[in-house]
Coordinates of C-alpha atoms and ligand atoms in Angstrom, one line a residue:
M1 CA 80.6 3.8 48.1
V2 CA 78.7 4.2 51.4
E3 CA 77.5 7.7 51.7
K4 CA 78.8 9.3 54.9
L5 CA 76.2 10.0 57.6
K6 CA 76.5 12.1 60.7
K7 CA 77.0 9.7 63.6
L8 CA 77.1 6.0 64.6
W9 CA 77.0 4.3 67.9
L10 CA 80.0 2.6 69.4
D11 CA 80.1 1.0 72.9
G12 CA 77.5 3.1 74.5
E13 CA 77.9 6.5 72.8
F14 CA 77.3 8.3 69.6
V15 CA 80.5 9.2 67.8
E16 CA 81.1 11.3 64.7
W17 CA 81.1 9.2 61.5
D18 CA 84.8 10.1 60.8
Q19 CA 85.9 9.4 64.3
A20 CA 84.6 5.9 64.3
K21 CA 87.9 4.1 63.9
V22 CA 89.2 0.7 65.2
H23 CA 92.7 -0.1 66.2
I24 CA 94.7 -2.3 63.9
L25 CA 95.1 -4.8 66.8
T26 CA 91.4 -5.4 66.8
H27 CA 91.2 -9.1 67.2
S28 CA 88.2 -9.7 64.9
L29 CA 90.1 -8.0 62.1
H30 CA 92.8 -10.8 62.3
Y31 CA 90.8 -13.8 63.3
G32 CA 87.3 -13.1 62.1
L33 CA 85.3 -13.9 65.2
G34 CA 82.5 -11.4 65.4
V35 CA 78.8 -11.4 64.6
F36 CA 76.7 -8.9 62.7
D37 CA 73.2 -8.5 61.4
G38 CA 71.5 -6.4 58.8
M39 CA 68.0 -5.0 58.7
R40 CA 66.1 -2.4 56.7
A41 CA 64.0 0.5 57.7
Y42 CA 61.4 1.5 55.2
K43 CA 59.1 4.6 54.9
R44 CA 55.6 3.2 54.5
A45 CA 52.6 4.6 52.9
D46 CA 51.5 6.3 56.1
G47 CA 54.6 8.5 56.0
A48 CA 56.3 6.9 59.0
T49 CA 59.5 4.9 59.1
Y50 CA 59.5 1.3 60.4
V51 CA 62.3 -1.2 60.9
F52 CA 61.3 -4.6 59.5
R53 CA 61.5 -7.5 62.0
L54 CA 63.8 -5.7 64.4
R55 CA 63.4 -8.0 67.3
E56 CA 64.1 -11.2 65.3
H57 CA 67.2 -9.6 63.8
I58 CA 68.6 -8.7 67.2
D59 CA 67.6 -12.1 68.5
R60 CA 69.7 -13.7 65.7
L61 CA 72.6 -11.4 66.6
F62 CA 72.5 -12.4 70.2
D63 CA 72.0 -16.1 69.3
G64 CA 75.1 -15.8 67.1
C65 CA 77.1 -14.2 70.0
K66 CA 76.0 -17.0 72.3
M67 CA 77.2 -19.6 69.9
C68 CA 80.6 -17.8 69.6
F69 CA 81.1 -17.2 73.3
L70 CA 80.8 -13.5 72.9
T71 CA 79.0 -11.6 75.7
P72 CA 77.8 -8.2 74.5
Q73 CA 78.1 -5.4 77.0
H74 CA 74.5 -4.3 76.2
T75 CA 71.2 -6.0 76.3
R76 CA 68.9 -6.9 73.4
E77 CA 66.5 -4.1 74.4
Q78 CA 69.4 -1.6 74.5
V79 CA 70.7 -2.6 71.1
M80 CA 67.1 -2.5 69.7
S81 CA 66.5 1.0 70.9
V82 CA 70.0 2.1 69.7
C83 CA 69.0 0.9 66.2
L84 CA 66.0 3.2 66.2
E85 CA 68.1 6.0 67.6
V86 CA 70.8 5.7 64.9
L87 CA 68.1 6.3 62.3
R88 CA 66.7 9.3 64.2
V89 CA 70.1 10.9 64.9
N90 CA 71.0 10.7 61.2
G91 CA 67.5 11.7 59.9
L92 CA 67.3 8.5 57.9
A93 CA 63.8 7.8 56.7
E94 CA 64.9 4.7 54.8
G95 CA 68.1 2.7 55.1
Y96 CA 70.0 -0.3 56.2
L97 CA 71.1 -0.9 59.8
R98 CA 74.2 -2.9 60.7
P99 CA 74.8 -3.9 64.4
I100 CA 78.1 -5.7 64.9
V101 CA 79.6 -7.3 67.9
Y102 CA 83.4 -7.9 67.7
V103 CA 86.5 -8.6 69.7
G104 CA 88.6 -5.5 70.3
E105 CA 92.3 -5.0 70.9
G106 CA 94.4 -6.2 73.8
A107 CA 96.1 -9.6 73.6
M108 CA 96.9 -11.3 70.3
G109 CA 96.8 -15.0 69.4
I110 CA 93.8 -17.4 69.1
Y111 CA 92.7 -17.4 72.7
V112 CA 92.0 -13.9 74.1
P113 CA 89.4 -14.3 76.8
N114 CA 90.0 -10.8 78.3
N115 CA 89.9 -8.7 75.1
P116 CA 86.9 -6.3 75.2
V117 CA 83.7 -7.4 73.3
R118 CA 82.6 -4.3 71.5
T119 CA 79.3 -3.4 69.9
A120 CA 78.6 -0.9 67.2
V121 CA 75.5 0.1 65.3
L122 CA 75.6 2.0 62.1
A123 CA 73.3 2.8 59.2
W124 CA 73.6 3.8 55.6
H125 CA 71.5 4.5 52.6
W126 CA 71.1 1.3 50.6
G127 CA 69.0 1.0 47.5
A128 CA 68.2 -2.3 45.7
Y129 CA 71.1 -4.5 46.5
L130 CA 71.3 -6.1 43.1
G131 CA 69.8 -3.1 41.3
D132 CA 66.3 -1.9 40.5
E133 CA 66.4 -3.8 37.2
A134 CA 67.1 -7.0 39.1
L135 CA 64.0 -6.6 41.1
K136 CA 62.0 -6.0 38.0
S137 CA 63.5 -8.4 35.4
G138 CA 65.5 -10.9 37.4
I139 CA 69.2 -11.8 37.5
R140 CA 71.7 -14.3 36.1
A141 CA 73.2 -16.7 38.7
K142 CA 75.9 -19.3 38.5
I143 CA 76.6 -22.2 40.7
S144 CA 79.8 -21.5 42.5
S145 CA 83.0 -23.6 42.5
F146 CA 83.0 -22.7 46.3
A147 CA 80.9 -25.0 48.5
R148 CA 79.0 -23.6 51.5
H149 CA 80.7 -24.5 54.8
H150 CA 79.8 -27.9 56.1
V151 CA 77.6 -27.5 59.2
N152 CA 80.4 -28.8 61.4
V153 CA 83.1 -26.6 59.9
S154 CA 81.4 -23.3 60.7
L155 CA 78.1 -22.0 62.1
A156 CA 75.7 -21.5 59.2
K157 CA 73.0 -20.1 61.5
A158 CA 75.3 -17.3 62.8
K159 CA 76.1 -14.3 60.8
M160 CA 79.7 -14.7 61.8
C161 CA 82.1 -12.1 60.3
G162 CA 84.9 -14.5 59.2
Q163 CA 82.5 -16.9 57.6
Y164 CA 81.7 -14.3 54.9
T165 CA 85.0 -14.9 53.2
N166 CA 83.2 -17.8 51.6
S167 CA 80.5 -15.5 50.3
V168 CA 82.9 -12.9 49.1
L169 CA 85.0 -15.4 47.1
A170 CA 81.9 -16.9 45.6
K171 CA 80.5 -13.5 44.7
R172 CA 83.8 -12.3 43.2
E173 CA 84.0 -15.5 41.1
A174 CA 80.4 -15.0 39.8
K175 CA 80.9 -11.4 39.0
L176 CA 84.2 -12.0 37.2
G177 CA 82.5 -14.7 35.2
G178 CA 79.8 -12.2 34.1
Y179 CA 77.0 -13.3 36.4
D180 CA 75.1 -11.3 38.9
E181 CA 75.1 -13.7 41.8
A182 CA 76.5 -17.0 43.0
I183 CA 74.5 -20.0 44.2
L184 CA 76.5 -22.2 46.6
L185 CA 76.0 -26.0 47.0
D186 CA 76.8 -27.6 50.3
T187 CA 79.6 -30.1 50.7
S188 CA 77.3 -33.0 49.8
G189 CA 76.3 -31.3 46.5
Y190 CA 72.8 -30.0 47.6
V191 CA 71.6 -26.5 47.0
S192 CA 72.4 -24.2 49.9
E193 CA 71.9 -20.5 49.3
G194 CA 73.2 -17.4 47.5
S195 CA 76.3 -15.4 48.8
G196 CA 73.9 -13.3 50.9
E197 CA 70.4 -14.7 50.1
N198 CA 68.2 -17.7 50.7
I199 CA 66.9 -19.4 47.6
F200 CA 63.5 -20.7 46.5
I201 CA 62.2 -22.5 43.5
V202 CA 58.7 -23.0 42.1
R203 CA 57.7 -26.1 40.1
R204 CA 54.2 -26.9 39.0
G205 CA 52.8 -24.4 41.4
I206 CA 54.6 -25.7 44.5
I207 CA 57.3 -23.7 46.3
Y208 CA 60.5 -25.4 47.6
T209 CA 63.3 -24.1 49.6
P210 CA 66.2 -25.8 51.5
D211 CA 65.2 -26.8 55.0
L212 CA 66.9 -25.5 58.1
S213 CA 69.0 -28.6 58.6
C214 CA 70.8 -27.5 55.4
S215 CA 73.9 -25.3 55.6
I216 CA 71.8 -22.0 55.3
L217 CA 71.2 -18.9 57.3
E218 CA 67.8 -18.9 58.9
G219 CA 66.8 -15.8 56.9
L220 CA 64.1 -13.6 58.1
T221 CA 63.0 -12.7 54.6
R222 CA 62.8 -16.5 54.0
D223 CA 60.6 -16.8 57.0
T224 CA 58.5 -13.9 55.8
I225 CA 58.0 -15.3 52.4
I226 CA 57.1 -18.8 53.7
T227 CA 54.5 -17.2 56.0
L228 CA 53.0 -15.0 53.3
A229 CA 53.0 -17.8 50.7
R230 CA 51.1 -20.1 53.1
E231 CA 48.7 -17.3 53.9
M232 CA 48.1 -16.9 50.2
G233 CA 47.1 -20.6 49.9
L234 CA 50.4 -21.7 48.3
T235 CA 52.2 -24.9 49.3
V236 CA 55.7 -24.4 50.6
I237 CA 57.9 -27.5 51.0
E238 CA 61.2 -27.2 52.9
C239 CA 63.6 -29.9 51.8
R240 CA 66.9 -30.7 50.2
L241 CA 67.2 -29.5 46.6
T242 CA 69.5 -30.6 43.8
R243 CA 71.2 -28.5 41.1
D244 CA 69.0 -30.1 38.4
Q245 CA 65.9 -29.0 40.3
L246 CA 67.1 -25.5 39.9
W247 CA 67.5 -25.9 36.2
M248 CA 64.1 -27.6 35.8
A249 CA 62.3 -25.0 37.9
D250 CA 59.5 -22.8 36.5
E251 CA 60.6 -20.0 38.8
V252 CA 63.6 -19.3 41.0
F253 CA 64.0 -16.3 43.4
F254 CA 66.3 -15.1 46.1
T255 CA 65.3 -13.6 49.4
G256 CA 67.3 -11.5 51.8
T257 CA 67.2 -8.2 53.7
A258 CA 69.5 -6.7 51.2
A259 CA 68.2 -8.5 48.1
E260 CA 64.6 -8.3 49.3
V261 CA 62.7 -10.6 46.8
T262 CA 64.9 -10.9 43.7
P263 CA 63.8 -13.1 40.7
V264 CA 66.5 -15.3 39.1
R265 CA 65.9 -15.6 35.4
E266 CA 68.9 -17.7 34.5
V267 CA 71.0 -20.3 36.3
D268 CA 74.2 -21.7 34.7
N269 CA 73.2 -20.3 31.3
R270 CA 69.8 -22.1 31.4
A271 CA 66.7 -19.9 31.2
I272 CA 64.4 -20.4 34.2
G273 CA 60.9 -21.0 32.8
D274 CA 60.6 -18.7 29.8
G275 CA 63.3 -16.5 31.2
T276 CA 61.0 -13.8 32.6
V277 CA 59.7 -13.3 36.1
G278 CA 57.1 -15.9 37.0
P279 CA 53.6 -15.3 38.4
I280 CA 54.2 -16.7 41.9
T281 CA 57.5 -14.7 42.3
K282 CA 55.6 -11.6 41.1
K283 CA 52.8 -12.1 43.6
L284 CA 55.1 -12.7 46.6
Q285 CA 57.3 -9.8 45.7
A286 CA 54.3 -7.5 45.4
R287 CA 52.9 -8.7 48.8
F288 CA 56.4 -8.3 50.4
F289 CA 56.8 -4.7 49.2
D290 CA 53.2 -3.8 50.2
I291 CA 54.0 -4.9 53.7
V292 CA 57.4 -3.3 54.1
R293 CA 56.8 -0.1 52.1
G294 CA 53.1 0.0 51.3
S295 CA 49.9 0.0 53.2
D296 CA 49.3 -3.7 54.0
T297 CA 48.8 -3.8 57.7
S298 CA 48.3 -7.6 58.1
H299 CA 51.6 -8.1 60.0
P300 CA 52.0 -5.3 62.5
E301 CA 54.2 -7.6 64.7
W302 CA 56.9 -7.3 62.0
L303 CA 57.1 -3.5 62.1
T304 CA 58.7 -1.3 64.7
R305 CA 58.0 2.4 64.3
V306 CA 61.0 4.7 64.5
Ligands
LIG401 C1 74.4 -16.0 53.8 C2 73.1 -15.4 53.9 N1 72.0 -16.1 53.6 C3 70.7 -15.6 53.7 C4 70.5 -14.3 54.0 C5 69.2 -13.7 54.1 O1 68.8 -13.5 55.5 P1 67.8 -12.3 55.9 O2 66.6 -12.5 55.1 O3 67.5 -12.5 57.3 O4 68.5 -11.1 55.6 C6 71.7 -13.5 54.3 C7 71.5 -12.1 54.7 O5 71.4 -11.7 55.8 C8 72.9 -14.0 54.2 O6 74.0 -13.3 54.5

């Protein structure tokens, strides 16, 4: 359950948490067109709170809106400063921020050009998405019977609300089957991503991840890990991957704002490597956490102080 905070921001003003209601006629509720994003704020070793990659998350939100013909009533700069304000107003030193742009009530039917485009920003406490143990020891994943949307069926690069039914169904299937997370293939059978994470494999010291022409979200944690790995002298290849490459990998891990850097110790009941967290995953995970929560100051451009 999301723990109730004091206030959230809705269309230009702060409203009490319990008053933040939407009308049942809200168009996005029925038809799914809306765009959201998610970012984390961390308390670092210097005692201050920083939002990780705030500008890029808001850029992705606005890029998604552009692709969906949604014109937010507020600028990128306004939404960025609201994100910081939401944390301050709620006294949140660490948490998850969720801006969402959606189509409000008015007309019904598929084409509603005059319904209001609304924007909300809220935050909540969110610990390790897949659990603390998952970060330490890794998770068990299963390839889903649901394929990721074909690139011409939906917009993989947008965090579009309705698109997430695909993720929700895949995740439910995986959990009901006794696994922690789903891995989705694309409609041609190549590896796409997790229900809410990008995926990486390591084989013979080389890191591989699906390239951006695949049906994947352009994850900011993905970009962070690729940058850090290359800085650490590791080779990263972005290319199409097959299911058997997952099974043969020495290491597999997920990246995401929610999932951070989560090792995968088993895929489809096959142990990855020796079934424990591999050395490259460990190194990248440690560097990631040192940047977001520790004292590594090598990427000040990724951190916005609250
Ligand atoms: C489908 C999907 N893929 C990948 C990611 C990871 O993206 P990011 O690292 O920007 O959070 C997310 C989460 O936002 C997601 O929902």
